[in-house]
Coordinates of C-alpha atoms in Angstrom, one line a residue:
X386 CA -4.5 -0.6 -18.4
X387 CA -5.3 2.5 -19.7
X388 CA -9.0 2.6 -19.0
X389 CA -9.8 4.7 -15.9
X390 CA -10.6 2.6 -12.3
X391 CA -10.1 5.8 -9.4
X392 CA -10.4 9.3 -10.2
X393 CA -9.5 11.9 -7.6
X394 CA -10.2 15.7 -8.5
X395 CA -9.4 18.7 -6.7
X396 CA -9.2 16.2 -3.2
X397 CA -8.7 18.4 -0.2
X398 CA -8.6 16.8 3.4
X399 CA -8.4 18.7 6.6
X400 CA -7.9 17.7 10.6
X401 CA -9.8 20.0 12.8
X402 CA -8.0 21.1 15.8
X403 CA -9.3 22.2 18.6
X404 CA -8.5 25.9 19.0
X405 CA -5.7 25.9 16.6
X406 CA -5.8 26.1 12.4
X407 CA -6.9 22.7 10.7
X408 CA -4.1 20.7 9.8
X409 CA -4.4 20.4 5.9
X410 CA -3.0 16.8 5.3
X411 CA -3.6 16.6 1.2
X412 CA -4.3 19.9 -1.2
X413 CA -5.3 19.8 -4.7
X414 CA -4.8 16.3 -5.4
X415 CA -5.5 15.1 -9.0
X416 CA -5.0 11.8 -10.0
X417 CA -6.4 8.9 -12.0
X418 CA -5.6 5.3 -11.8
X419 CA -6.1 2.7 -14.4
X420 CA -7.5 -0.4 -14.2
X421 CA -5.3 -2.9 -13.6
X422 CA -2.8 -0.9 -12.2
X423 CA 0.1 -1.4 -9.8
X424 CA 0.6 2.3 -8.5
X425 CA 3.0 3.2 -4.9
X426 CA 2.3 6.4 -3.2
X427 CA 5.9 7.0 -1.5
X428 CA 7.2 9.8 0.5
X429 CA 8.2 11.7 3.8
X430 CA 6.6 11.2 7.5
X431 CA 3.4 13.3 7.5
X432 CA 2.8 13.5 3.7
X433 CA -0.9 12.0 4.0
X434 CA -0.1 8.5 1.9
X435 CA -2.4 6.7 4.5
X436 CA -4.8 9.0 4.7
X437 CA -5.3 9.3 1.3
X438 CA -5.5 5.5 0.8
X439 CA -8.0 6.0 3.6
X440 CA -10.3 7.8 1.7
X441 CA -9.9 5.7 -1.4
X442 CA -10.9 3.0 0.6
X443 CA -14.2 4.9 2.3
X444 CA -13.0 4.6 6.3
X445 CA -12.5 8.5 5.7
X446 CA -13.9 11.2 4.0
X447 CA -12.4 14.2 1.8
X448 CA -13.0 17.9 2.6
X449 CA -13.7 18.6 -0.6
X450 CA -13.1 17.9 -3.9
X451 CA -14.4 14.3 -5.3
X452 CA -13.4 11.1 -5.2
X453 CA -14.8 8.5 -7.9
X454 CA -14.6 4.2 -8.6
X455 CA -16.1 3.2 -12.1
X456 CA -17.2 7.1 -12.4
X457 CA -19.5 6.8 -9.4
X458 CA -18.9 8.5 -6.2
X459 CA -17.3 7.1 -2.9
X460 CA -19.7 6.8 0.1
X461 CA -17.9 4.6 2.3
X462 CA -16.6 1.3 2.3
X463 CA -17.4 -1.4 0.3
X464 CA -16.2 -5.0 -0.8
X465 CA -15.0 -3.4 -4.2
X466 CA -12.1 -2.3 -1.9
X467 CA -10.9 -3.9 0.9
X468 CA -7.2 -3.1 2.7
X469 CA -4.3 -4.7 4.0
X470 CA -2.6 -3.5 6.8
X471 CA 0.7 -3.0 8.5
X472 CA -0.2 -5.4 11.0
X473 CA -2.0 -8.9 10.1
X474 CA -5.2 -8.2 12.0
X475 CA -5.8 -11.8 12.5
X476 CA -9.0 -13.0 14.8
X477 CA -6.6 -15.0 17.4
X478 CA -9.4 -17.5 18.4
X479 CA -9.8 -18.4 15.2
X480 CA -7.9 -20.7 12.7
X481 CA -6.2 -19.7 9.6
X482 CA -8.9 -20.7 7.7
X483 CA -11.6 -19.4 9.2
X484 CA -9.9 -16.3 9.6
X485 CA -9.8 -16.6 5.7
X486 CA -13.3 -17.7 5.4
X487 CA -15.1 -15.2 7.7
X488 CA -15.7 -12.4 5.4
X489 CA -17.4 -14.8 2.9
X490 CA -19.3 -15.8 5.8
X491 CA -20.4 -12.4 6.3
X492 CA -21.6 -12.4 3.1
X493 CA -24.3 -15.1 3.5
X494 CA -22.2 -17.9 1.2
X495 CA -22.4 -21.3 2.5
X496 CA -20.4 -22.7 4.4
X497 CA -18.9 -25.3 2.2
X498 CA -18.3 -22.9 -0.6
X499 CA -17.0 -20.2 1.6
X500 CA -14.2 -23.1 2.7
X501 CA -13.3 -24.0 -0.6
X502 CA -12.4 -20.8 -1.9
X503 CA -10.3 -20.5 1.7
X504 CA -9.0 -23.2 1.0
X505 CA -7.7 -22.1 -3.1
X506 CA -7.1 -18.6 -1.7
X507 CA -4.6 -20.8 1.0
X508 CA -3.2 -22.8 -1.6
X509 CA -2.3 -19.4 -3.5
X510 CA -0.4 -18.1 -0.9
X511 CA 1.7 -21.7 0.1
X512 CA -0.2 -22.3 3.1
X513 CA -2.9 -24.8 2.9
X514 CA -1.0 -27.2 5.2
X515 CA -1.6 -24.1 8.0
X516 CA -5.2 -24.0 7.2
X517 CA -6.2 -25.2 10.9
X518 CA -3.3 -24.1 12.3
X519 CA -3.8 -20.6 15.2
X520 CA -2.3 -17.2 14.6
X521 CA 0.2 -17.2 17.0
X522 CA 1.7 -20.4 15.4
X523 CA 2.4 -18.2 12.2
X524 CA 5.3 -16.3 11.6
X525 CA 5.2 -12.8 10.5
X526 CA 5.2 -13.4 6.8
X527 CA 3.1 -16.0 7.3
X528 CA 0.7 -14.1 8.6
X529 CA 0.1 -11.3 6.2
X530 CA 0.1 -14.1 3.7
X531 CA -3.0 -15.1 5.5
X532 CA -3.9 -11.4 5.3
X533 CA -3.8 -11.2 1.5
X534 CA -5.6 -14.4 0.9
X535 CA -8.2 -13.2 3.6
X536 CA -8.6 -9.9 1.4
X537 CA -8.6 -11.7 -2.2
X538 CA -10.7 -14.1 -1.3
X539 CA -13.2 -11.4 -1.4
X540 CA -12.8 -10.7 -5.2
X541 CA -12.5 -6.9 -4.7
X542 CA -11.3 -5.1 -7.3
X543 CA -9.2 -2.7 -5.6
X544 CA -6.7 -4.3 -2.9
X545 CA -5.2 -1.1 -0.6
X546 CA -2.3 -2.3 1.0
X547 CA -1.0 -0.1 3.8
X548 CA 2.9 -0.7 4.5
X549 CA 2.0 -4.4 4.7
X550 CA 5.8 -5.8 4.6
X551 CA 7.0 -2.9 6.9
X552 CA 7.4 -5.0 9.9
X553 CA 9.2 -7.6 8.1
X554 CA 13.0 -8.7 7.8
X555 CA 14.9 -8.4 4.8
X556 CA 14.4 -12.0 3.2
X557 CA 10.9 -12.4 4.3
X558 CA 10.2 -8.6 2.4
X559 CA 12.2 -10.1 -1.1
X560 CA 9.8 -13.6 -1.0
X561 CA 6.8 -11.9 -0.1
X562 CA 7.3 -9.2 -2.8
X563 CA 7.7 -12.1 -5.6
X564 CA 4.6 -13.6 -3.8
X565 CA 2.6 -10.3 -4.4
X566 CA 3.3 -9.8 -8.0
X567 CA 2.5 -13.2 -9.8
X568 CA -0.5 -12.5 -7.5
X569 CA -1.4 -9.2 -9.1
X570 CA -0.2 -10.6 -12.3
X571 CA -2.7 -13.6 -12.3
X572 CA -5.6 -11.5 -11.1
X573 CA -5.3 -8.2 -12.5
X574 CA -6.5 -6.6 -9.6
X575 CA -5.8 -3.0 -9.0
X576 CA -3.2 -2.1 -6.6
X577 CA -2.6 0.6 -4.2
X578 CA 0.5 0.3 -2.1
X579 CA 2.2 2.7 0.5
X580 CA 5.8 2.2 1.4
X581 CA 8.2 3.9 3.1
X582 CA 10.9 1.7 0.8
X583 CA 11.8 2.9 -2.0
X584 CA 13.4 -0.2 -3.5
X585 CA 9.6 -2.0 -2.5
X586 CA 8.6 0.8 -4.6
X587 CA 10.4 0.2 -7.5
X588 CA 10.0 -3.5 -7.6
X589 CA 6.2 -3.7 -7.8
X590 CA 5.1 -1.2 -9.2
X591 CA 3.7 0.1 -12.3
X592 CA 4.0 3.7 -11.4
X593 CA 5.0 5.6 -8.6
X594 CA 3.7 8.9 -7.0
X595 CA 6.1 10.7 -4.9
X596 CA 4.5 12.9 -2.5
X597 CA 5.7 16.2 -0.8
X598 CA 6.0 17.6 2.8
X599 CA 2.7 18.7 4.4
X600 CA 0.2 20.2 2.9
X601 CA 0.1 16.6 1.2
X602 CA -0.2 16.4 -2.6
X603 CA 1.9 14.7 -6.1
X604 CA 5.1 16.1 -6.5
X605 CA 6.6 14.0 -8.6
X606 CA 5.5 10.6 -10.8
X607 CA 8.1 7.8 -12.3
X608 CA 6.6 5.1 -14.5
X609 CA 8.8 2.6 -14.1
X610 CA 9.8 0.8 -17.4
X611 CA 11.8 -2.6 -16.2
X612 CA 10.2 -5.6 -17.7
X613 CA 8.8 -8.5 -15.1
X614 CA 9.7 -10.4 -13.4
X615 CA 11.6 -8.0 -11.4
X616 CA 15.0 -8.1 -10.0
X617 CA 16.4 -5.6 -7.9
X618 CA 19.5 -5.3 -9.6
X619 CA 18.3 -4.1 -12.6
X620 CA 20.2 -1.2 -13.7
X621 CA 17.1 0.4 -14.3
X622 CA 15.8 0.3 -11.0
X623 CA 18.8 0.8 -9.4
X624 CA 18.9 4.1 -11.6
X625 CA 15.4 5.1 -11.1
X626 CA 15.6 4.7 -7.2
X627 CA 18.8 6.8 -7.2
X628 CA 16.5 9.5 -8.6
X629 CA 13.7 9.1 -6.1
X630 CA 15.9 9.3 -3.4
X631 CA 17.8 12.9 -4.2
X632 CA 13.8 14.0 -4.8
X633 CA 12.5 12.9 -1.4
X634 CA 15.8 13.6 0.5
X635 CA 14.9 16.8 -0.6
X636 CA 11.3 16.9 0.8
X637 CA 12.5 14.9 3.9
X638 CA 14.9 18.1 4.7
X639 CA 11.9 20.4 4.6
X640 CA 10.2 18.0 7.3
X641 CA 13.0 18.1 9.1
X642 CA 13.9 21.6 9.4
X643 CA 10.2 22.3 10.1
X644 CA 10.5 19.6 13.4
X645 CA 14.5 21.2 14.2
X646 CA 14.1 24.2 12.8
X647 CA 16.0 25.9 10.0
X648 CA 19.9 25.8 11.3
X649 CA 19.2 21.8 10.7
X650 CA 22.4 20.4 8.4
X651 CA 20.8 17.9 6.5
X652 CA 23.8 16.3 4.5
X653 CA 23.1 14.8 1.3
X654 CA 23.8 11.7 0.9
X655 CA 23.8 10.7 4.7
X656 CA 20.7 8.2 3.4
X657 CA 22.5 6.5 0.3
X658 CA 23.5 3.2 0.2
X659 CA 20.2 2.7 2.7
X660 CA 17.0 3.1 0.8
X661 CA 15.4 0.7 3.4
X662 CA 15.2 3.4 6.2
X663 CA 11.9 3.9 7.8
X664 CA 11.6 7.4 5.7
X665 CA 7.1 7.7 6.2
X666 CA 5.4 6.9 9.0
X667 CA 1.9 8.6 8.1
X668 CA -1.1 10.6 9.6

């Protein structure tokens, strides 16, 4: 893992405004991950995690600064990278597997081939018996399952996963989590993942990046050291996301004093015991 997959150096990214100063959403941002990798960025609303998985991913571009995949620069997309979103994205007149199948489709491979490796990619994620079923007959969960297989069915190396469980219950979150990591675990794919959940956070990941309060940068990184499978009651965890949560309540004061202004009372520990709270929405 220690061999170098994304290297960011001196990444800058500003949002023109018309009339008004640009709105400098990351600053200075050095950071290299390794192939293989399992990496979170985590933080405060407006801290630039999606827009700097954005970037990585080619649907944006940097101000300045550079941005490099297997030491050769970023242009835009490609199939190296592909991302999961929040929301499934599903084509609704299609069935599961062809929504599966489509980007190979794309791709020129034939059609049989293209719904066989659907149809492994289905099996992967516990839902070949859905393959003809329609969208809207899927669940939630369900349905970003179909998302994942749709995305690693492409073979990318990188898989950018935007808040992908955020709009799930509880359970579905914990089963979907497991799901993900003997997924990463029998592909050795390198991972990107933003959360707002710090407990997500600690349970996947190799290493996470805590981010601070616009202008968006690394202010802090945890490698986290609990062996796999992963249990959330590890003491470790439950130690190290103690630790990330007095660090962000901190940068979550400064966003919030900036939006109420400085007489704001931001107690302390008014967020412990709930680690699940909706702490980043993003640019």
């Amino acid at each position: 893992m220690n061999e170098p997959h994304i290297v960011l150096s001196n990444l800058h990214k500003a949002f023109d405004q018309k009339g008004q100063d640009p709105v400098i959403a990351l600053d200075k941002v050095n950071l290299t991950i390794h192939r293989g990798e399992f990496l979170s960025l985590l933080g405060p609303s407006g801290c630039g995690k999606s827009t700097l998985l954005n970037i990585i991913a080619g649907l944006d571009k940097q101000t300045s600064g550079a941005i490099e995949v297997n030491g050769k620069p970023i242009k835009g997309p490609g199939n190296d990278r592909i991302v999961v979103f929040q929301e499934s994205g599903l084509f609704p007149w299609m069935s599961v597997l062809e929504n599966v199948m489509y980007g190979l489709l794309i791709k020129k491979v034939p059609k049989k081939e293209a719904e066989a490796r659907a149809m492994t990619w289905l099996k992967k994620v516990h839902l070949a018996k859905f393959a003809h079923a329609q969208p809207h007959e899927l669940s939630g969960g369900m349905k970003q399952r179909v998302a994942i297989a749709r995305a690693l069915v492409m073979d990318p190396e990188i898989l950018l996963m935007d808040e992908p469980f955020a709009a799930l219950d509880e359970q579905t979150r914990m089963v979907l989590h497991k799901e993900l990591e003997s997924l990463w675990r029998e592909t050795k794919k390198t991972i990107i993942f933003v959360t707002h959940n710090i407990r997500e956070a600690v349970v996947l990941s190799d290493r996470i990046l805590l981010m601070k309060t616009r202008p968006g940068g690394v202010k802090r990184e945890y490698t986290v050291q609990a062996s796999r499978p992963r249990q959330a009651t590890d003491s470790v965890l439950i130690d190290l996301e103690g630790r990330i949560l007095s660090e962000l309540q901190l940068e979550m004061e400064k966003v919030l004093k900036e939006e109420f202004g400085d007489d704001y009372d931001f107690k302390k520990d008014q967020l412990r015991g709930n680690t699940d709270s909706h702490m980043g929405s993003d640019i």
